[in-house]
């Protein structure tokens, strides 16, 4: 295991050490591009030709990459700490359950990626949105730690495309009043020019560097004083405002369907009328337009990297904090659900030794990205990581795919607490959007299982129902089978897996089946489905359930906990509860 993590770095390092005498340039640079609310499922990537040219054509596209909580701030905290939201307890965008103040009070400001990178001798730079509630009142209370150079967007102006406020290093905030007609001070353009400034600084300084670039596109505009709702459609750069006339949200089977679908409040949504659909199509076009400035940023970035001769020693990672839906399941524009549109997000990696123009279906999550970055620069994983370094070099991916004892993970754990946020003119906030879910994917299966805080359950077989429209746990599906078994047999395994994952830490997040089967003979759903475990899984009473819907991670309302109530399979005995 350790060797697997360290060996690729050793080879890389030896390669550079032999070819270059200056030790300081041997470790690779990392550039992390993070968009905000960018979908994978609504085809936004198809409208970014420059991203295709520099990243998809020249790198590896992880098509089964998941965010583990579909909301900006918690997702970002997970990205920069390598920990699941239930282990950071930053679960919302604002206090008391989230936002920058919660990140600080959880002790994370001194224990996250840039701090570790600096300790390892890296220069670290960041431009754009870091966390919600990093604001014109909290920016220096305390300062964000870990950055050699930083220029953060501040609330309440973070999502103002033409009136951003930036805060550089330890300097006071500066307002960037813009102009929608001339395009002056368009947020993404300002982010780009600041990012290129830090790139210049990094090159001049000569140390290896990490550069985070986090434009707000294609997030909604928020808090525009004349707007009729808090969240309105994003604003493009002036030069892009007439593009994509007539383009519509892809009309997939789940788009504004005749029949309701999903669970809880989603199932109660009315079908959208034509006015609403036309507005949502406009909303969609504004997102695509807003992404054009990001596409140009990518092009300019690669031109600079090429001019500096950095491409042979720089990894470029592109992802989004969470996904997005518009109209699927009749939902108004937004995120926060566990459906595929919101949790399966773009991830593209380009760099030395990374296969070009290929896609991989390895199941990866945001929890894995901090471990991946440490691995790339040759640092050991931290013991409290809830994820694992993603195989990114060609040979590692091949090895991970091969079925072996140390099989690559097949699960992505998804969790959420709080409010479902509907954006745009017809959006509305919906209470009790608290749920736990797990995606399980392999060559044999493609499943989504969720338990909501009102104890509704969902189970979709995405190999037959890719749009998650027919839950196999509805009474109408009583005769259904799944993987040739009764649905309840598969559900019993998924529930036990979710029981472990909902409070897992470290290794139990990475190899959850091992918690249930400490002998190590079960590491996949297929193995857990062996009939010798039927009694263990199907007769026990300890199930994922809630006693109440809460807005945050209040453990007392979250029913049985694996560590105190969980089950462990013991050979010989049919099943036994931990006491
Ligand atoms: C990328 O691969 C596809 C097929 O998988 C091929 O059609 C295309 O030409 C390739 N593009 C480049 C730039 O190599
Ligand atoms: C722009 O931001 C500044 C604060 O930085 C604020 O005073 C001003 O009211 C904002 N303008 C608009 C039109 O929102
Ligand atoms: C953009 O914002 C900067 C920073 O406040 C300001 O100096 C500059 O004049 C603005 N540009 C325009 C065209 O308004
Ligand atoms: C934006 O620029 C246009 C064209 O120069 C100008 O007429 C308009 O007054 C400006 N608007 C603001 C709010 O500065
Ligand atoms: C908001 O409306 C007021 C009054 O109509 C107008 O003076 C102001 O320019 C508007 N602001 C924006 C940002 O459109
Ligand atoms: C369409 O639906 C929206 C949102 O429910 C509603 O506000 C609006 O009045 C409806 N319009 C028509 C023409 O029915
Ligand atoms: C939300 O959950 C709370 C606590 O579980 C419950 O009292 C309330 O009725 C629920 N509200 C809705 C709209 O379902
Ligand atoms: C998470 O944070 C909230 C708000 O501070 C707190 O009430 C709750 O007990 C915390 N949960 C855990 C499991 O520590």
XYZ file of C-alpha atoms and ligand atoms in Angstrom:
691
model
C 0.000 0.000 0.000
C 2.649 2.465 1.093
C 4.877 1.395 -1.743
C 2.020 1.890 -4.165
C 1.644 5.440 -2.927
C 5.316 6.322 -2.917
C 6.737 4.455 -5.882
C 5.327 6.638 -8.665
C 6.699 9.688 -6.932
C 10.107 8.114 -6.528
C 10.230 7.346 -10.213
C 9.096 10.835 -11.084
C 11.538 12.420 -8.689
C 14.445 10.317 -9.943
C 13.556 11.341 -13.475
C 13.674 14.993 -12.629
C 16.640 14.678 -10.315
C 18.648 13.147 -13.156
C 17.590 15.690 -15.735
C 17.857 18.794 -13.597
C 20.544 19.817 -11.195
C 18.516 22.453 -9.338
C 16.815 20.502 -6.534
C 14.240 23.204 -5.921
C 12.625 22.720 -9.321
C 12.345 18.961 -9.084
C 9.039 18.851 -7.281
C 6.030 19.471 -9.463
C 3.819 22.533 -9.369
C 0.091 22.087 -8.906
C -2.549 24.342 -10.425
C -6.073 23.742 -9.199
C -8.941 25.259 -11.175
C -12.197 25.180 -9.241
C -15.446 26.332 -10.803
C -18.585 26.871 -8.804
C -21.750 24.781 -9.319
C -20.583 23.487 -12.705
C -22.589 20.512 -13.953
C -21.294 17.441 -15.698
C -24.755 16.235 -16.712
C -26.207 19.352 -18.380
C -23.450 19.326 -21.020
C -21.599 22.445 -19.879
C -18.258 20.929 -20.931
C -19.489 20.741 -24.526
C -19.555 24.528 -24.576
C -15.937 24.922 -23.462
C -13.772 24.208 -26.528
C -10.597 25.572 -24.949
C -11.000 23.384 -21.901
C -11.416 20.482 -24.299
C -8.293 21.479 -26.210
C -5.996 21.891 -23.199
C -7.428 19.549 -20.609
C -9.696 16.851 -22.076
C -7.528 16.257 -25.145
C -4.293 16.426 -23.158
C -5.338 14.835 -19.897
C -7.477 12.214 -18.164
C -11.186 12.765 -17.584
C -12.624 11.068 -14.477
C -16.244 10.554 -15.466
C -17.250 9.007 -12.130
C -15.958 11.711 -9.847
C -18.250 12.716 -6.973
C -18.589 15.542 -4.548
C -19.673 14.094 -1.231
C -21.868 17.028 -0.235
C -23.580 19.136 -2.888
C -23.101 22.591 -1.417
C -20.270 25.077 -1.982
C -18.687 25.664 1.422
C -18.876 22.138 2.845
C -17.638 20.722 -0.479
C -14.675 23.123 -0.468
C -13.786 22.297 3.117
C -13.802 18.609 2.157
C -11.611 19.378 -0.874
C -8.992 21.279 1.103
C -8.926 18.950 4.138
C -9.417 15.473 2.645
C -12.150 14.828 5.194
C -15.834 14.021 4.828
C -18.250 16.738 5.953
C -19.304 14.632 8.944
C -15.672 14.781 10.088
C -15.145 18.507 9.496
C -18.647 19.347 10.745
C -18.646 22.236 8.300
C -21.966 21.286 6.763
C -23.506 24.577 5.662
C -22.573 27.888 4.055
C -23.163 30.037 7.150
C -22.823 29.697 10.924
C -23.799 27.981 13.133
C -23.231 24.892 10.964
C -20.872 26.185 8.320
C -19.043 29.000 6.606
C -15.561 30.363 7.276
C -16.190 30.989 11.016
C -17.108 27.318 11.487
C -14.004 26.265 9.506
C -11.958 28.334 11.969
C -13.726 27.135 15.121
C -13.214 23.519 14.039
C -9.459 24.144 14.114
C -9.124 23.641 10.373
C -7.520 26.989 9.526
C -4.231 25.637 10.853
C -4.690 22.108 9.523
C -5.482 22.037 5.815
C -3.813 21.679 2.449
C -1.963 25.009 1.986
C -0.576 24.817 5.526
C 0.781 21.332 4.837
C 2.168 22.444 1.476
C 3.958 25.430 2.974
C 5.480 23.179 5.632
C 6.776 21.038 2.763
C 8.509 24.028 1.187
C 5.871 25.043 -1.342
C 4.754 28.532 -2.183
C 0.962 28.634 -2.125
C -1.305 31.076 -3.952
C -5.064 31.387 -4.182
C -7.422 33.678 -6.078
C -11.209 33.839 -5.992
C -13.800 32.231 -3.807
C -12.426 30.216 -0.900
C -15.358 29.774 1.515
C -18.756 31.317 2.103
C -19.009 33.704 5.056
C -15.445 34.822 4.465
C -16.751 38.353 4.376
C -16.141 42.051 4.709
C -16.489 41.488 8.465
C -14.712 38.128 8.985
C -11.709 38.431 6.607
C -9.260 39.346 9.367
C -10.893 37.532 12.266
C -8.600 35.653 11.943
C -6.805 35.884 8.593
C -7.034 32.821 6.408
C -3.859 30.816 7.046
C -1.582 28.969 4.675
C -1.169 31.214 1.640
C 2.018 32.848 0.388
C -0.194 35.079 -1.712
C -3.971 35.306 -1.740
C -6.737 37.459 -3.172
C -10.086 36.233 -1.916
C -13.588 37.162 -2.946
C -15.562 38.363 0.062
C -19.223 38.034 0.972
C -21.676 39.647 0.515
C -20.077 40.503 -2.862
C -18.665 37.061 -3.719
C -21.368 36.281 -6.294
C -21.614 39.774 -7.783
C -20.289 39.347 -11.316
C -19.925 43.132 -11.727
C -19.367 44.342 -8.205
C -16.942 41.963 -6.553
C -14.953 42.723 -3.439
C -11.450 41.221 -3.292
C -9.139 41.065 -0.306
C -5.443 40.639 -1.014
C -2.919 39.147 1.463
C -3.443 41.119 4.684
C -4.635 44.274 2.953
C -8.118 45.688 3.488
C -10.929 44.737 1.062
C -11.191 46.540 -2.294
C -14.412 46.944 -4.262
C -14.273 46.224 -7.993
C -17.229 48.144 -9.320
C -17.827 47.026 -12.880
C -20.011 47.824 -15.835
C -22.301 45.354 -17.564
C -22.269 47.351 -20.814
C -18.521 47.711 -21.159
C -17.586 44.503 -19.357
C -15.241 46.351 -16.995
C -14.164 44.500 -13.842
C -16.016 41.314 -14.724
C -15.327 39.014 -11.772
C -13.826 36.093 -13.736
C -11.552 38.415 -15.724
C -10.295 39.992 -12.514
C -9.685 36.514 -11.072
C -7.742 35.576 -14.218
C -5.460 38.596 -14.145
C -4.768 38.175 -10.436
C -4.042 34.467 -10.965
C -1.540 35.223 -13.715
C 0.126 37.739 -11.393
C 0.614 35.026 -8.785
C 1.872 32.661 -11.465
C 4.519 35.247 -12.331
C 5.395 35.589 -8.628
C 5.670 31.820 -8.261
C 7.969 31.509 -11.255
C 10.132 34.403 -10.096
C 10.472 32.993 -6.604
C 11.655 29.646 -7.931
C 10.150 27.349 -5.284
C 7.643 24.731 -6.378
C 4.161 26.186 -6.035
C 0.478 25.441 -5.640
C -1.908 27.890 -7.307
C -5.661 27.718 -6.674
C -7.885 29.584 -9.133
C -11.541 29.734 -8.145
C -13.822 31.868 -10.309
C -17.499 32.021 -9.325
C -18.858 30.947 -12.711
C -21.360 29.523 -13.353
C -22.866 30.139 -9.890
C -25.982 32.321 -9.665
C -25.662 36.039 -9.129
C -26.546 36.608 -5.472
C -27.710 39.767 -3.746
C -28.048 42.104 -6.721
C -29.922 45.017 -5.110
C -32.602 45.348 -7.800
C -33.201 41.639 -8.274
C -36.610 40.179 -7.471
C -35.089 37.110 -5.827
C -31.904 36.546 -3.867
C -30.413 34.108 -6.397
C -30.706 35.192 -10.020
C -29.210 33.876 -13.240
C -25.438 34.386 -13.609
C -24.147 37.322 -15.651
C -21.766 36.752 -18.559
C -18.903 38.981 -19.604
C -20.220 41.694 -21.936
C -18.403 40.069 -24.880
C -20.348 36.826 -24.383
C -23.840 38.051 -23.696
C -25.384 37.220 -27.073
C -23.971 33.706 -27.465
C -26.025 30.514 -27.581
C -29.357 32.027 -28.628
C -32.003 29.324 -28.600
C -29.944 26.780 -26.682
C -32.047 24.877 -24.132
C -31.519 22.641 -21.126
C -31.079 19.120 -22.561
C -34.526 17.492 -22.615
C -33.582 14.233 -20.919
C -36.225 11.870 -19.543
C -35.908 13.452 -16.106
C -36.421 17.002 -17.390
C -39.729 18.311 -16.014
C -41.251 14.822 -16.242
C -44.977 14.068 -16.435
C -44.763 11.877 -13.369
C -43.279 13.092 -10.080
C -40.099 11.345 -8.928
C -37.645 11.322 -6.059
C -38.446 11.417 -2.377
C -39.817 13.836 0.176
C -40.230 17.434 -1.029
C -38.862 16.602 -4.489
C -41.743 14.228 -5.105
C -44.230 16.949 -4.157
C -42.997 19.450 -6.772
C -45.521 20.544 -9.405
C -44.723 20.203 -13.089
C -43.212 23.458 -14.370
C -45.315 25.568 -16.739
C -44.034 27.000 -20.026
C -43.131 30.368 -18.517
C -41.034 28.661 -15.875
C -39.355 26.371 -18.408
C -38.559 29.299 -20.711
C -36.982 31.160 -17.793
C -34.961 28.089 -16.835
C -33.694 27.783 -20.423
C -32.568 31.409 -20.210
C -30.928 30.616 -16.871
C -29.094 27.729 -18.556
C -27.818 29.938 -21.391
C -26.548 32.490 -18.869
C -24.549 29.717 -17.191
C -22.992 28.678 -20.492
C -22.180 32.306 -21.278
C -20.657 32.878 -17.835
C -18.433 29.833 -18.403
C -16.912 31.364 -21.548
C -14.678 33.661 -19.494
C -13.476 30.565 -17.620
C -12.769 28.855 -20.936
C -10.663 31.846 -21.987
C -8.917 31.828 -18.611
C -7.921 28.198 -19.264
C -6.530 29.122 -22.694
C -4.542 32.054 -21.322
C -3.252 29.943 -18.452
C -1.879 27.299 -20.811
C -0.296 29.935 -23.026
C 1.536 31.256 -19.964
C 2.556 27.805 -18.742
C 3.916 27.027 -22.164
C 5.796 30.316 -22.399
C 7.340 29.657 -18.988
C 8.235 26.089 -19.975
C 6.332 24.746 -16.982
C 4.125 22.140 -18.667
C 6.550 19.266 -18.102
C 6.555 19.800 -14.368
C 3.054 21.019 -13.546
C -0.141 19.140 -12.789
C -3.345 20.942 -13.659
C -6.499 19.761 -11.907
C -9.926 21.018 -13.013
C -13.096 20.356 -11.055
C -16.194 22.004 -9.569
C -17.245 22.162 -5.932
C -20.600 20.526 -6.688
C -22.869 19.868 -9.647
C -26.164 21.450 -10.672
C -29.653 20.652 -11.890
C -32.156 22.689 -13.871
C -35.588 21.127 -14.223
C -34.621 17.476 -13.623
C -37.177 15.850 -11.305
C -39.112 19.145 -11.751
C -36.508 20.883 -9.590
C -35.915 24.609 -9.932
C -32.254 25.499 -10.661
C -29.998 24.467 -7.789
C -27.888 21.814 -6.099
C -28.162 20.204 -2.621
C -29.766 16.933 -3.752
C -28.036 13.568 -3.947
C -29.109 12.981 -7.546
C -26.453 12.446 -10.160
C -26.669 15.969 -11.625
C -25.663 17.454 -8.269
C -23.011 15.009 -7.107
C -21.244 13.648 -10.207
C -18.944 16.512 -11.184
C -16.229 17.162 -13.765
C -12.668 16.163 -12.892
C -9.883 16.464 -15.436
C -6.191 16.103 -14.649
C -3.315 16.933 -16.961
C 0.378 16.656 -16.204
C 3.563 14.655 -16.634
C 2.784 10.942 -16.958
C -0.975 11.489 -17.102
C -2.634 9.748 -20.047
C -3.865 12.128 -22.728
C -7.346 12.210 -24.196
C -8.668 9.298 -22.160
C -11.569 8.817 -19.811
C -11.620 6.561 -16.806
C -14.553 5.271 -14.784
C -12.592 4.822 -11.568
C -14.860 5.979 -8.749
C -13.259 9.007 -7.107
C -14.460 11.758 -4.781
C -13.495 15.205 -3.566
C -12.289 13.548 -0.364
C -9.515 12.020 -2.488
C -8.106 15.243 -3.943
C -6.027 16.515 -1.003
C -4.526 13.025 -0.610
C -3.823 13.054 -4.358
C -2.009 16.381 -4.189
C 0.155 15.286 -1.248
C 0.928 12.078 -3.107
C 1.926 13.985 -6.252
C 4.504 15.986 -4.364
C 5.792 12.995 -2.426
C 4.254 13.556 1.005
C 2.731 10.712 3.029
C -1.025 10.687 3.441
C -2.261 12.185 6.698
C -3.646 9.599 9.123
C -7.020 11.352 9.349
C -7.669 11.476 5.605
C -11.057 9.999 4.638
C -9.910 9.473 1.053
C -7.104 7.978 -0.942
C -4.672 9.325 -3.528
C -6.284 8.875 -6.947
C -4.235 6.875 -9.461
C -3.377 9.426 -12.105
C -0.465 7.973 -14.027
C -1.307 5.553 -16.798
C 0.228 2.506 -15.149
C -1.421 3.204 -11.799
C -4.859 3.438 -13.399
C -4.313 0.125 -15.154
C -3.227 -1.463 -11.893
C -6.209 -0.059 -9.978
C -8.625 -1.360 -12.599
C -7.319 -4.885 -12.497
C -9.350 -6.964 -10.155
C -7.146 -7.858 -7.231
C -7.237 -8.020 -3.471
C -6.468 -4.343 -3.207
C -9.314 -3.355 -5.524
C -9.986 0.340 -6.072
C -13.036 1.677 -4.221
C -16.496 1.251 -5.714
C -18.420 3.634 -3.476
C -19.011 7.352 -3.060
C -20.599 8.482 0.169
C -22.946 11.469 -0.100
C -24.438 13.398 2.812
C -26.434 16.543 3.387
C -27.929 18.563 6.211
C -30.356 21.426 6.046
C -32.250 23.296 3.403
C -32.882 22.474 -0.250
C -32.199 25.714 -2.110
C -34.151 26.511 -5.280
C -32.561 29.361 -7.236
C -33.844 31.793 -9.848
C -37.176 33.585 -10.150
C -39.241 30.528 -9.260
C -36.881 29.059 -6.710
C -37.831 28.476 -3.116
C -36.085 27.040 -0.066
C -37.352 23.718 1.173
C -36.867 22.394 4.662
C -35.818 18.895 5.639
C -33.315 18.255 2.908
C -31.241 16.154 5.301
C -30.230 12.735 3.994
C -27.443 10.146 3.694
C -26.742 8.366 0.457
C -24.283 6.052 -1.191
C -23.393 5.464 -4.827
C -22.001 2.023 -5.609
C -20.532 1.497 -9.060
C -18.628 -1.288 -10.730
C -18.730 -3.179 -13.996
C -21.566 -5.253 -12.507
C -23.736 -2.600 -10.882
C -24.589 1.082 -10.769
C -26.719 1.894 -7.715
C -27.876 4.825 -5.597
C -29.319 4.270 -2.136
C -30.556 7.079 0.123
C -32.224 7.469 3.497
C -33.912 10.793 4.227
C -34.401 12.359 7.659
C -38.112 11.505 7.548
C -36.992 7.887 6.954
C -38.100 7.751 3.340
C -35.776 5.499 1.325
C -34.723 5.529 -2.314
C -32.904 2.904 -4.369
C -32.193 3.339 -8.073
C -30.605 0.924 -10.481
C -28.895 3.378 -12.805
C -27.932 0.674 -15.282
C -31.643 0.479 -16.222
C -32.780 3.833 -14.885
C -29.985 6.295 -15.536
C -32.161 9.299 -14.678
C -33.230 7.969 -11.265
C -36.949 8.049 -11.955
C -38.097 4.676 -10.600
C -37.162 3.934 -7.028
C -37.176 0.193 -6.475
C -38.412 0.726 -2.929
C -41.810 2.144 -3.943
C -44.777 -0.156 -3.242
C -45.402 -0.319 -6.995
C -42.017 -2.051 -7.386
C -42.744 -4.813 -4.859
C -42.106 -7.528 -7.479
C -38.919 -6.003 -8.811
C -35.588 -7.782 -8.658
C -32.147 -6.261 -8.598
C -28.997 -8.049 -9.806
C -31.232 -11.153 -9.948
C -31.949 -10.944 -6.226
C -34.986 -9.670 -4.347
C -34.544 -5.901 -3.980
C -34.625 -6.227 -0.183
C -31.551 -8.455 -0.218
C -29.469 -5.826 -2.014
C -30.981 -3.004 0.066
C -29.958 -4.748 3.293
C -26.303 -4.677 2.189
C -26.478 -1.075 1.027
C -28.034 -0.015 4.315
C -25.240 -1.640 6.316
C -22.659 -0.018 4.044
C -24.323 3.364 4.597
C -24.433 2.747 8.347
C -20.636 2.477 8.315
C -20.090 5.368 5.926
C -22.336 7.897 7.624
C -19.949 8.116 10.570
C -16.773 6.614 9.106
C -13.348 8.045 9.835
C -10.129 7.434 7.957
C -9.736 3.822 6.880
C -13.376 2.944 7.514
C -14.339 5.546 4.870
C -11.865 4.053 2.430
C -12.583 0.358 3.072
C -16.036 0.338 4.688
C -16.754 -3.359 4.128
C -13.793 -4.178 6.346
C -15.669 -2.691 9.304
C -18.500 -5.166 8.728
C -16.215 -8.071 7.842
C -12.967 -7.593 9.796
C -11.604 -10.885 8.463
C -11.151 -9.067 5.161
C -13.012 -11.497 2.920
C -15.585 -8.922 1.779
C -14.493 -5.800 -0.036
C -17.245 -5.415 -2.639
C -21.022 -5.494 -2.827
C -20.830 -8.670 -4.904
C -18.979 -10.428 -2.119
C -21.401 -9.117 0.517
C -24.282 -10.578 -1.498
C -23.036 -14.102 -0.864
C -25.988 -16.029 0.597
C -23.955 -17.030 3.640
C -24.392 -13.451 4.852
C -28.169 -13.302 4.291
C -29.021 -13.780 7.911
C -26.414 -11.315 9.098
C -27.678 -8.552 6.852
C -31.382 -9.289 6.642
C -32.316 -10.294 10.179
C -30.647 -7.530 12.125
C -32.524 -4.460 13.316
C -29.765 -1.876 13.254
C -30.624 0.286 10.247
C -29.854 3.787 9.099
C -32.619 5.967 10.475
C -33.307 9.380 11.888
C -35.425 10.503 14.820
C -35.721 14.087 13.587
C -34.801 16.355 10.687
C -32.108 18.780 11.758
C -30.292 21.611 9.997
C -26.879 20.337 11.073
C -24.951 17.284 12.211
C -26.704 16.656 15.501
C -25.770 13.100 16.191
C -28.578 12.509 18.669
C -31.139 12.766 15.853
C -29.291 10.411 13.548
C -30.341 7.065 14.958
C -28.026 4.068 15.316
C -24.296 4.694 15.019
C -22.060 1.999 13.658
C -19.478 2.317 16.390
C -21.912 1.809 19.240
C -24.769 -0.082 17.633
C -23.120 -1.533 14.556
C -22.778 -5.088 13.491
C -19.776 -7.151 12.786
C -19.927 -10.397 10.933
C -18.259 -13.168 12.834
C -17.651 -16.509 11.239
C -19.585 -19.263 12.945
C -22.004 -16.989 14.731
C -24.804 -15.879 12.438
C -24.741 -12.256 13.515
C -24.006 -10.301 16.610
C -24.345 -6.778 17.794
C -21.441 -4.971 19.297
C -21.898 -4.383 22.964
C -9.200 11.855 -28.676
O -9.724 10.545 -28.774
C -10.796 10.419 -29.671
C -11.306 8.993 -29.631
O -11.308 8.485 -28.355
C -10.336 10.769 -31.064
O -11.435 10.721 -31.942
C -9.747 12.164 -31.067
O -9.206 12.457 -32.333
C -8.657 12.298 -30.025
N -8.225 13.672 -29.965
C -6.948 14.027 -29.878
C -6.665 15.500 -29.831
O -6.061 13.214 -29.822
C -20.963 47.527 -4.868
O -20.179 47.158 -3.741
C -19.999 48.194 -2.797
C -19.196 47.665 -1.616
O -18.009 47.129 -1.990
C -21.320 48.693 -2.270
O -21.107 49.771 -1.402
C -22.206 49.113 -3.424
O -23.474 49.424 -2.945
C -22.340 47.989 -4.424
N -23.087 48.436 -5.584
C -24.162 47.789 -6.020
C -24.838 48.366 -7.206
O -24.564 46.783 -5.502
C -12.132 48.212 -11.363
O -11.912 48.151 -9.963
C -10.671 48.699 -9.560
C -10.482 48.415 -8.081
O -11.392 49.101 -7.328
C -10.658 50.192 -9.882
O -9.412 50.734 -9.548
C -10.914 50.396 -11.353
O -11.065 51.767 -11.634
C -12.174 49.664 -11.792
N -12.273 49.733 -13.236
C -13.296 50.337 -13.834
C -13.231 50.379 -15.328
O -14.225 50.803 -13.236
C -21.244 51.841 -18.145
O -20.596 52.227 -19.330
C -21.451 52.889 -20.223
C -20.709 53.037 -21.534
O -19.469 53.676 -21.312
C -21.866 54.192 -19.603
O -22.744 54.865 -20.478
C -22.588 53.897 -18.289
O -22.909 55.105 -17.628
C -21.733 53.071 -17.388
N -22.534 52.649 -16.240
C -22.115 52.791 -15.005
C -23.046 52.308 -13.937
O -21.035 53.265 -14.749
C -31.336 49.774 -9.283
O -32.477 50.579 -9.451
C -32.227 51.941 -9.202
C -33.569 52.666 -9.264
O -34.280 52.264 -10.393
C -31.242 52.483 -10.226
O -30.948 53.838 -9.957
C -29.959 51.682 -10.113
O -29.049 52.064 -11.125
C -30.253 50.215 -10.254
N -29.048 49.488 -9.979
C -28.628 48.512 -10.756
C -27.366 47.836 -10.306
O -29.219 48.173 -11.758
C -46.099 29.481 -13.994
O -45.545 28.950 -12.801
C -45.010 29.943 -11.939
C -44.295 29.196 -10.803
O -45.137 28.329 -10.164
C -46.113 30.845 -11.457
O -45.580 31.830 -10.605
C -46.747 31.508 -12.672
O -47.847 32.281 -12.266
C -47.218 30.462 -13.677
N -47.591 31.151 -14.905
C -48.651 30.812 -15.602
C -48.883 31.578 -16.856
O -49.408 29.955 -15.214
C -39.393 18.775 8.958
O -38.874 17.989 9.980
C -39.352 18.326 11.265
C -38.565 17.538 12.295
O -38.347 16.212 11.908
C -40.857 18.048 11.301
O -41.379 18.421 12.553
C -41.539 18.900 10.210
O -42.877 18.579 10.132
C -40.896 18.638 8.856
N -41.412 19.606 7.901
C -41.870 19.261 6.709
C -42.339 20.378 5.847
O -41.888 18.108 6.321
C -21.534 20.009 14.749
O -21.615 21.396 14.976
C -22.821 21.770 15.599
C -22.852 23.301 15.653
O -21.769 23.789 16.349
C -22.911 21.125 16.981
O -24.132 21.499 17.581
C -22.864 19.616 16.793
O -22.886 18.967 18.035
C -21.627 19.217 16.044
N -21.716 17.796 15.734
C -20.788 16.936 16.083
C -21.038 15.528 15.730
O -19.783 17.263 16.671
